[in-house]
Every structure is written in C-alpha cells, then in structure tokens.
Amino acid sequence: MTDRELLLAAQEVRKNAYAPYSDFAVGAALLCEDGRVFTGCNVENHSYPAGCCAERVALFSAVAAGVRRFKAIAVTGWQRDVAGRPCMPCGICRQALSEFSYDLRVITGTPDDILTHNLQELLPFAFGM
Ligand SMILES: [Zn+2]
C-alpha cells in the first residue's frame, strides 16, 4: 500500500467522525507489518475525556485484533478555519503509538502534497523508550 492510498483510507474513515463539539473531524489509517490496515475516526462525548482520537481508535482496534507491529499511520483532519493544514497526531497519540512502533512513519498532508515524519522525530524521549 502506498502512502497516498493510506492517506485516502484515512480520508474515507474521517467521514464517520463524531465531532459535534470541536467540529474537527479526523481520520487515521494504520498500516500493520502484515499488510492489514486498521482505520479509526475521532469520537467525541459530552464529557470530553470520554472521547478518543482517531489514531488511538485505529491503534486499539489493531491491538484488539492481535496486531502489535506497525509500519505507518496516515492522519487527516479538517476544520473550517484550518483546512489545508496538516493534521498531526496529538501528544497522547504519539505516546500510545510509541508503545508498539517507535520507528513508525507518520503520514499527513493531502494526497497531492504528502508529508512524512518519523514518530521518534515527533516524540523524542518518549516515556518508556
Ligand atoms: Zn490524539
């Protein structure tokens, strides 16, 4: 799967985001070492801490399916006033992802302007590393 295909998968699942409070819909697609892809969208709640980011929804779904090693995650977000700017994983998601694949590639941007980073670059000195 190409970076572009993974980003398109993230864009597709973003359509299912439940974000009535922030109006910030996010989609994530996590590519496993075995080639499978798990997707997630953010799910908000009246009680803010009860919600979850798209990246961790995808990660937890993969772990629940028995997967522990990942190659890349594509993340895409949208909000009216920040459209066009890349959506990066939040600090909590960076930490959660580092637990399993500290060398994970993080793909953001748009299908026509893809940006890639390494998780270690985005979260140096991760807790537990
Ligand atoms: Zn997050």
Coordinates of C-alpha atoms and ligand atoms in Angstrom, one line a residue:
M1 CA 0.0 0.0 0.0
T2 CA 1.3 3.4 -0.9
D3 CA 1.4 6.5 1.3
R4 CA -1.2 8.0 -0.9
E5 CA -3.5 5.0 -0.6
L6 CA -3.2 5.0 3.2
L7 CA -4.0 8.7 3.3
L8 CA -7.0 8.1 1.1
A9 CA -8.2 5.4 3.6
A10 CA -7.8 8.0 6.4
Q11 CA -9.9 10.5 4.4
E12 CA -12.6 7.9 3.9
V13 CA -13.0 6.9 7.5
R14 CA -12.9 10.6 8.6
K15 CA -16.4 10.8 7.1
N16 CA -17.5 8.7 10.1
A17 CA -16.0 11.0 12.7
Y18 CA -18.3 12.1 15.5
A19 CA -17.1 15.6 16.4
P20 CA -20.1 17.8 17.2
Y21 CA -18.3 19.7 19.8
S22 CA -15.0 20.6 18.2
D23 CA -16.1 20.3 14.5
F24 CA -12.7 18.8 13.9
A25 CA -13.2 15.5 12.1
V26 CA -10.1 13.3 12.0
G27 CA -9.4 10.0 10.2
A28 CA -6.5 7.7 10.7
A29 CA -5.4 4.6 8.8
L30 CA -2.8 2.3 10.4
L31 CA -0.7 0.0 8.2
C32 CA 0.4 -3.1 10.0
E33 CA 3.6 -5.0 9.3
D34 CA 1.5 -7.9 8.0
G35 CA -0.2 -5.6 5.4
R36 CA -3.5 -5.2 7.1
V37 CA -4.9 -1.7 7.6
F38 CA -7.0 -0.6 10.6
T39 CA -8.8 2.7 10.5
G40 CA -10.3 5.0 13.1
C41 CA -12.1 8.3 13.4
N42 CA -12.4 10.6 16.4
V43 CA -15.3 10.0 18.7
E44 CA -16.3 12.9 21.0
N45 CA -18.5 12.9 24.0
H46 CA -20.4 15.4 26.2
S47 CA -17.8 14.5 28.8
Y48 CA -14.7 15.5 26.8
P49 CA -12.3 13.0 28.4
A50 CA -14.6 10.1 27.4
G51 CA -13.9 10.7 23.7
C52 CA -11.0 9.3 21.8
C53 CA -8.7 10.4 18.9
A54 CA -8.8 8.7 15.5
E55 CA -5.3 7.5 15.9
R56 CA -5.9 5.6 19.1
V57 CA -9.2 4.2 17.8
A58 CA -7.3 2.7 14.9
L59 CA -4.4 1.5 17.2
F60 CA -6.7 -0.1 19.8
S61 CA -8.7 -1.9 17.1
A62 CA -5.5 -3.3 15.7
V63 CA -4.2 -4.4 19.1
A64 CA -7.6 -6.0 19.8
A65 CA -7.2 -8.0 16.6
G66 CA -3.8 -9.2 17.9
V67 CA -1.5 -6.9 15.9
R68 CA 1.4 -5.4 17.7
R69 CA 3.8 -4.1 14.9
F70 CA 3.1 -1.2 12.6
K71 CA 4.8 0.4 9.6
A72 CA 2.9 3.7 9.1
I73 CA -0.1 5.7 10.1
A74 CA -1.8 8.3 7.9
V75 CA -3.7 11.0 9.7
T76 CA -6.0 13.6 8.2
G77 CA -8.2 16.3 9.8
W78 CA -10.4 19.0 8.8
Q79 CA -11.8 22.1 10.4
R80 CA -13.3 25.1 8.7
D81 CA -10.7 27.5 9.8
V82 CA -7.6 25.3 9.4
A83 CA -8.5 23.5 6.1
G84 CA -5.4 22.7 4.1
R85 CA -3.0 22.5 7.1
P86 CA -1.6 19.1 8.0
C87 CA -3.2 17.4 11.0
M88 CA -0.5 15.9 13.2
P89 CA -1.2 13.3 16.0
C90 CA -1.6 14.8 19.4
G91 CA 0.9 14.1 22.2
I92 CA -1.1 11.4 23.8
C93 CA -1.5 9.5 20.5
R94 CA 2.2 9.8 19.8
Q95 CA 2.9 8.2 23.2
A96 CA 0.3 5.5 22.6
L97 CA 1.8 4.6 19.2
S98 CA 5.4 4.7 20.5
E99 CA 4.5 1.7 22.8
F100 CA 4.3 -0.5 19.8
S101 CA 6.3 1.0 16.9
Y102 CA 8.7 3.8 17.9
D103 CA 10.0 3.8 14.3
L104 CA 6.5 4.4 12.9
R105 CA 6.2 6.5 9.8
V106 CA 3.6 9.3 10.2
I107 CA 1.9 10.4 7.0
T108 CA 0.0 13.7 6.8
G109 CA -0.9 16.4 4.3
T110 CA -3.0 15.7 1.3
P111 CA -2.9 13.0 -1.4
D112 CA -1.3 15.7 -3.7
D113 CA 1.1 17.0 -1.1
I114 CA 2.1 14.2 1.3
L115 CA 4.3 14.9 4.3
T116 CA 6.1 12.1 6.2
H117 CA 7.8 12.1 9.5
N118 CA 9.2 9.5 11.8
L119 CA 7.5 9.1 15.2
Q120 CA 10.8 9.4 17.0
E121 CA 11.2 12.8 15.4
L122 CA 7.7 13.8 16.6
L123 CA 8.2 12.4 20.1
P124 CA 11.8 12.4 21.1
F125 CA 12.5 10.9 24.6
A126 CA 9.1 9.1 24.6
F127 CA 8.2 7.8 28.1
G128 CA 9.3 4.2 28.4
M129 CA 11.8 4.4 25.5
Ligands
ZN1 ZN -4.6 12.1 19.7

